[in-house]
Short mmCIF file of C-alpha atoms in Angstrom, two decimals:
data_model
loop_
_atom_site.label_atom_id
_atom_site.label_comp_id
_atom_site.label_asym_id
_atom_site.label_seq_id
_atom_site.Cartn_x
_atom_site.Cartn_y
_atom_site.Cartn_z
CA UNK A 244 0.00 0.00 0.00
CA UNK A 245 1.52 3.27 -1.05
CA UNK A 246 1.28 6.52 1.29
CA UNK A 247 -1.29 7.94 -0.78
CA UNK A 248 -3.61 4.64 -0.18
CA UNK A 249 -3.04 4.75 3.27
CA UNK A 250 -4.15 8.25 3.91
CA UNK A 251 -7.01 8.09 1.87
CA UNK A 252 -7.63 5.07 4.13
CA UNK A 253 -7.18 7.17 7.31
CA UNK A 254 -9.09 10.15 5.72
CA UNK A 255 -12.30 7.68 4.90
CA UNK A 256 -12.07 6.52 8.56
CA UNK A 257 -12.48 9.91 9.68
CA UNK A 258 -15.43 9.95 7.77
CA UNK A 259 -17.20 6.41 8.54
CA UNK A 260 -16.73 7.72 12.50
CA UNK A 261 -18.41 11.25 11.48
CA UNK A 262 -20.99 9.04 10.01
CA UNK A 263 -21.48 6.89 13.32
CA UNK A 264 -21.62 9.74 15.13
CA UNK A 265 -24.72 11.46 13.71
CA UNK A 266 -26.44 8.20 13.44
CA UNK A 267 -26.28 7.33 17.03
CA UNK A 268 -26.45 11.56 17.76
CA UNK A 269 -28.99 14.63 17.34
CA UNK A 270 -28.07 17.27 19.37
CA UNK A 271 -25.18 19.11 17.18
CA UNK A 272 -23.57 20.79 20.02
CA UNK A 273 -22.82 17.28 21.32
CA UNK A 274 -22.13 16.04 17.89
CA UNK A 275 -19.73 19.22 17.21
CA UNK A 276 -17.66 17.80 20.34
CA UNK A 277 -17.22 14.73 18.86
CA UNK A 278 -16.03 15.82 15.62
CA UNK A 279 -13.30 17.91 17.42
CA UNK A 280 -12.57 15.16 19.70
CA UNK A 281 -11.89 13.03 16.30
CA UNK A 282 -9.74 15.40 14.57
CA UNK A 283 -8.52 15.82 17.81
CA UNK A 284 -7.14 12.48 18.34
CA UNK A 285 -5.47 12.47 14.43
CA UNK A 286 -3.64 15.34 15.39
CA UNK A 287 -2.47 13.79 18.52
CA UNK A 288 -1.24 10.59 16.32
CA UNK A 289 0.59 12.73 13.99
CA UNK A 290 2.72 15.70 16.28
CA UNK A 291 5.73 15.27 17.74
CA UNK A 292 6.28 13.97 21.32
CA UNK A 293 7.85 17.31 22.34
CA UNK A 294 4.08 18.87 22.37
CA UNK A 295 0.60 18.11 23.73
CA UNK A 296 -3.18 18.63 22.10
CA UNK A 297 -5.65 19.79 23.53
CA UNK A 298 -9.04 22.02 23.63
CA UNK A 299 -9.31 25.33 25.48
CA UNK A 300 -7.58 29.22 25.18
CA UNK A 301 -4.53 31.22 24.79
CA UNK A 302 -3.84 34.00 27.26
CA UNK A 303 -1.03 36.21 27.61
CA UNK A 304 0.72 38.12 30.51
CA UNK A 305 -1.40 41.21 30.20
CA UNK A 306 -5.05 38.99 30.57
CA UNK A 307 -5.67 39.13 27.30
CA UNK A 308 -7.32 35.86 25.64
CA UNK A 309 -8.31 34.05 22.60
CA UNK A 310 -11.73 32.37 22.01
CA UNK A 311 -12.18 29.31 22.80
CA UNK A 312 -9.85 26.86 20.27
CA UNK A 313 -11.23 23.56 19.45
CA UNK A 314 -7.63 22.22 18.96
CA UNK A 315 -4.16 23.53 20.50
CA UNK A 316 -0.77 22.18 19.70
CA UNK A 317 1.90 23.33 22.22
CA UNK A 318 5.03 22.98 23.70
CA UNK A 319 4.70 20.83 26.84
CA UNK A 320 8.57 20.12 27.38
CA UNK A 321 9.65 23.71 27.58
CA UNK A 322 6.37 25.42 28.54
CA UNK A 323 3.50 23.44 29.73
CA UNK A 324 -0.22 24.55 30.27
CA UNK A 325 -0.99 27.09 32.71
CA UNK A 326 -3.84 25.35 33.32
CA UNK A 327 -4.98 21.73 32.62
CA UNK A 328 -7.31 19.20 33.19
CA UNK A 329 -8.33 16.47 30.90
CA UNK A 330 -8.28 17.79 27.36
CA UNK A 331 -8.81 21.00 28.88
CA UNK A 332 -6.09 23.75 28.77
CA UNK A 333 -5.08 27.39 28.81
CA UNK A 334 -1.90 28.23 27.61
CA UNK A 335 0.74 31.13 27.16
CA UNK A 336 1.14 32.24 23.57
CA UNK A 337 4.79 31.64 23.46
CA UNK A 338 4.39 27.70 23.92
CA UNK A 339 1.41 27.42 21.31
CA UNK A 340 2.53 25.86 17.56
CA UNK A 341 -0.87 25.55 15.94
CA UNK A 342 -4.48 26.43 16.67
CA UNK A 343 -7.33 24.89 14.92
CA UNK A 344 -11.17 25.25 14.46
CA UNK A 345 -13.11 22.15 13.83
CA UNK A 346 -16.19 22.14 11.38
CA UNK A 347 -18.71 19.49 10.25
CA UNK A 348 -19.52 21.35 7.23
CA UNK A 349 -18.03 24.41 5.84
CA UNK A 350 -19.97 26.93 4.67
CA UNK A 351 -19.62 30.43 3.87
CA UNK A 352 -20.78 31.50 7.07
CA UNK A 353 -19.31 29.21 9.61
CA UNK A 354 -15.99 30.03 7.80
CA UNK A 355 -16.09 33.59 8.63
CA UNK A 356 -16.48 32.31 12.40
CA UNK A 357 -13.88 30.05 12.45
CA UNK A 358 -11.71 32.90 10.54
CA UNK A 359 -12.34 35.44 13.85
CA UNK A 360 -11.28 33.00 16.31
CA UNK A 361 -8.37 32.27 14.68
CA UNK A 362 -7.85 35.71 14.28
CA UNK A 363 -8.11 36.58 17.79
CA UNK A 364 -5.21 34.29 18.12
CA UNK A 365 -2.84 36.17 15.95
CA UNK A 366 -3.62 39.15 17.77
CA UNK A 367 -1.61 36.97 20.88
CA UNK A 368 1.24 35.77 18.99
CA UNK A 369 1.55 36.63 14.66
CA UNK A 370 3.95 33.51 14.43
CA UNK A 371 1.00 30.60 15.62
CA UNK A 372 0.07 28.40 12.81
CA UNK A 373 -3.87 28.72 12.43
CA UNK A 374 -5.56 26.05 10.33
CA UNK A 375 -9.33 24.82 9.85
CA UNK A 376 -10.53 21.66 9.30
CA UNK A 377 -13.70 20.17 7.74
CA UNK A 378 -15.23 17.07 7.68
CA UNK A 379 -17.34 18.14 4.44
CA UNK A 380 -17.99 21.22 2.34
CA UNK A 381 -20.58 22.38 -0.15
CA UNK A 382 -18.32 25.18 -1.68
CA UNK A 383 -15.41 25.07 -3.87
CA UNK A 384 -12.27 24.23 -2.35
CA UNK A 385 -9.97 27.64 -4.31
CA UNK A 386 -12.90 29.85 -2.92
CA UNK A 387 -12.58 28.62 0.55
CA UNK A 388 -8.57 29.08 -0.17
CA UNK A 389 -9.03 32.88 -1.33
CA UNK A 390 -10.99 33.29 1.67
CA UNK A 391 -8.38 32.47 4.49
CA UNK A 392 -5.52 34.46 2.35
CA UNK A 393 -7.92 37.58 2.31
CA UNK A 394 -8.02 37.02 5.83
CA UNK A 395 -4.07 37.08 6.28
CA UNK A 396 -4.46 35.11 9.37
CA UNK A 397 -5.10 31.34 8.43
CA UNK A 398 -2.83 29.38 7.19
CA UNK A 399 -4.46 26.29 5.84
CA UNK A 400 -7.96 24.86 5.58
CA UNK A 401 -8.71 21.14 5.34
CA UNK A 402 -11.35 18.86 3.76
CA UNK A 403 -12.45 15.86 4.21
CA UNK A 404 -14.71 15.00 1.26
CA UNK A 405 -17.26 17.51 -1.00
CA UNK A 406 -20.95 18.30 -2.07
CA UNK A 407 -19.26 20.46 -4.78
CA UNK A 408 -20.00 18.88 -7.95
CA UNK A 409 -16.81 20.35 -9.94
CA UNK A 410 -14.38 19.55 -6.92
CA UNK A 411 -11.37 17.63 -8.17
CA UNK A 412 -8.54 15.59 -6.28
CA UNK A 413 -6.89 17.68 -4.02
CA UNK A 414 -9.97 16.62 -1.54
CA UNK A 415 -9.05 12.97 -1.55
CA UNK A 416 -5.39 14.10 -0.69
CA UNK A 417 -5.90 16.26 2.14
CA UNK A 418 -5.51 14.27 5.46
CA UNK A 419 -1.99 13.72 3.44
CA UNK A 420 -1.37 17.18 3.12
CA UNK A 421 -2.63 18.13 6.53
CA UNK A 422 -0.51 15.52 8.39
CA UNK A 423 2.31 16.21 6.45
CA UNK A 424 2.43 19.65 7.45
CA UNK A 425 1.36 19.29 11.21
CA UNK A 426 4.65 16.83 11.24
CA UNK A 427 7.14 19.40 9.31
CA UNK A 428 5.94 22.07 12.04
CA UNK A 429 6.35 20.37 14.98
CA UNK A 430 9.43 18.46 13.77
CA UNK A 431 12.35 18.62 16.74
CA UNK A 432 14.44 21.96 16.33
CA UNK A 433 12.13 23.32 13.68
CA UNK A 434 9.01 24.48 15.68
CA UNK A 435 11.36 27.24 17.39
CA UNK A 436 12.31 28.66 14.31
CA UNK A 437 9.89 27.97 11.80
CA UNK A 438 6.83 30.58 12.83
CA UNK A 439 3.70 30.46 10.21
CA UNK A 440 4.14 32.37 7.14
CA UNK A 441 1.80 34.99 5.70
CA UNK A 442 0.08 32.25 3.65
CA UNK A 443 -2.14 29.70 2.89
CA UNK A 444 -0.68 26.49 3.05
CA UNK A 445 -1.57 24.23 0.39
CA UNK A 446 1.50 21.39 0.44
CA UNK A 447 5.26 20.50 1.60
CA UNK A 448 7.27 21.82 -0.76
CA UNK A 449 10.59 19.92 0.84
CA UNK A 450 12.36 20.20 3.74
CA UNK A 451 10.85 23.29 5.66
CA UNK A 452 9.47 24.63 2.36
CA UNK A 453 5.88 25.18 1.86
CA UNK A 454 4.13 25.84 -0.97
CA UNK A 455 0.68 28.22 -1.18
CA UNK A 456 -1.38 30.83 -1.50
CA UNK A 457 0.10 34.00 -0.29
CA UNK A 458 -1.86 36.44 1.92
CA UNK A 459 -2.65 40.17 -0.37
CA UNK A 460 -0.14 42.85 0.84
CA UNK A 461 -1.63 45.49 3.18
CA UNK A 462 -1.97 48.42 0.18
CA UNK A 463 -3.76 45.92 -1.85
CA UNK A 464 -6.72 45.47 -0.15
#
């Protein structure tokens, strides 16, 4: 079986447990846990050993503090929570890698949401890689790209499978790309260097190289 099999293997399993979920499931603020608590556990399996994952909120010296994050990758060697318990944590800026916000579906709305969280987490620390991840999506993939670069604060967004009828292969390839790049950022001795670019990421270019769309410049808005 060749990597692309396998994570198209992993990627349908993410799906067959979103499926189980709703079947057994009607209340969709339950059912919204659960999807973060799956996506939650794949990002657990694919991060180094140096950080921890959990739910909860950044908060800096001065009391200032993010929404609340459905996922948080941070440094638990050199850092550690401020507060934990359970998946529950809240965390200095400095020690967070990568935030994420968890959707069932995408939609042009929810995105915007999602967007101002992560937002609110740049405002913290610029250098925090922000990503979004769906488990479906009705719109096309490039608009929901365009989207976070107008935004210049998210730096990837990841689905799982489309509604949209002219959506091509890059969806069947993205728990690759996504797992790929949560490993490259939280490699040993890169995540203190390596802060998130001003772009969206779209694939590992090589070694410490991403490729992407780049967020507009200031005057060009």
């Amino acid at each position: 079986m060749g990597m692309e099999q396998y994570y198209r293997k992993v990627q349908e399993k993410l799906m067959v447990q979103r499926d189980v979920i709703n079947s057994l499931l009607k209340d969709p603020r339950i059912i919204g846990d659960y999807y973060e608590a799956i996506v939650r556990d794949a990002v657990r399996e694919a991060v180094s050993g140096s950080f921890a994952v959990g739910r909860g909120v950044v908060l800096d010296t001065d009391g200032r503090a993010s929404r609340e994050c459905d996922i948080i990758v941070y440094n638990a060697v050199e850092y550690g929570p401020l507060f934990s318990s359970g998946d529950i944590a809240v965390v200095n800026p400095e020690s967070v890698r990568c935030v994420i916000q968890v959707k069932g579906t995408v939609t042009m709305d929810n995105l915007g949401d999602a967007i101002q969280s992560l937002a609110a987490v740049d405002h913290l620390r610029s250098g925090i890689w922000k990503f979004i991840v769906g488990f479906k999506t009705n719109v096309e993939y490039q608009t929901l790209v365009d989207m976070c670069a107008r935004s210049r604060s998210v730096n990837g967004v990841f689905l799982f499978s489309s509604n949209y009828k002219g959506e091509k292969e890059d969806i069947s390839l993205q728990m690759q790309k996504f797992v790929g790049i949560l490993k490259s950022i939280t490699a040993p001795g890169v995540y203190q260097t390596n802060d998130a670019g001003r772009y969206v990421v779209l694939e590992i270019g090589g070694r410490d190289s991403f490729q992407g769309v780049p967020f507009p410049e200031e005057d060009a808005q």
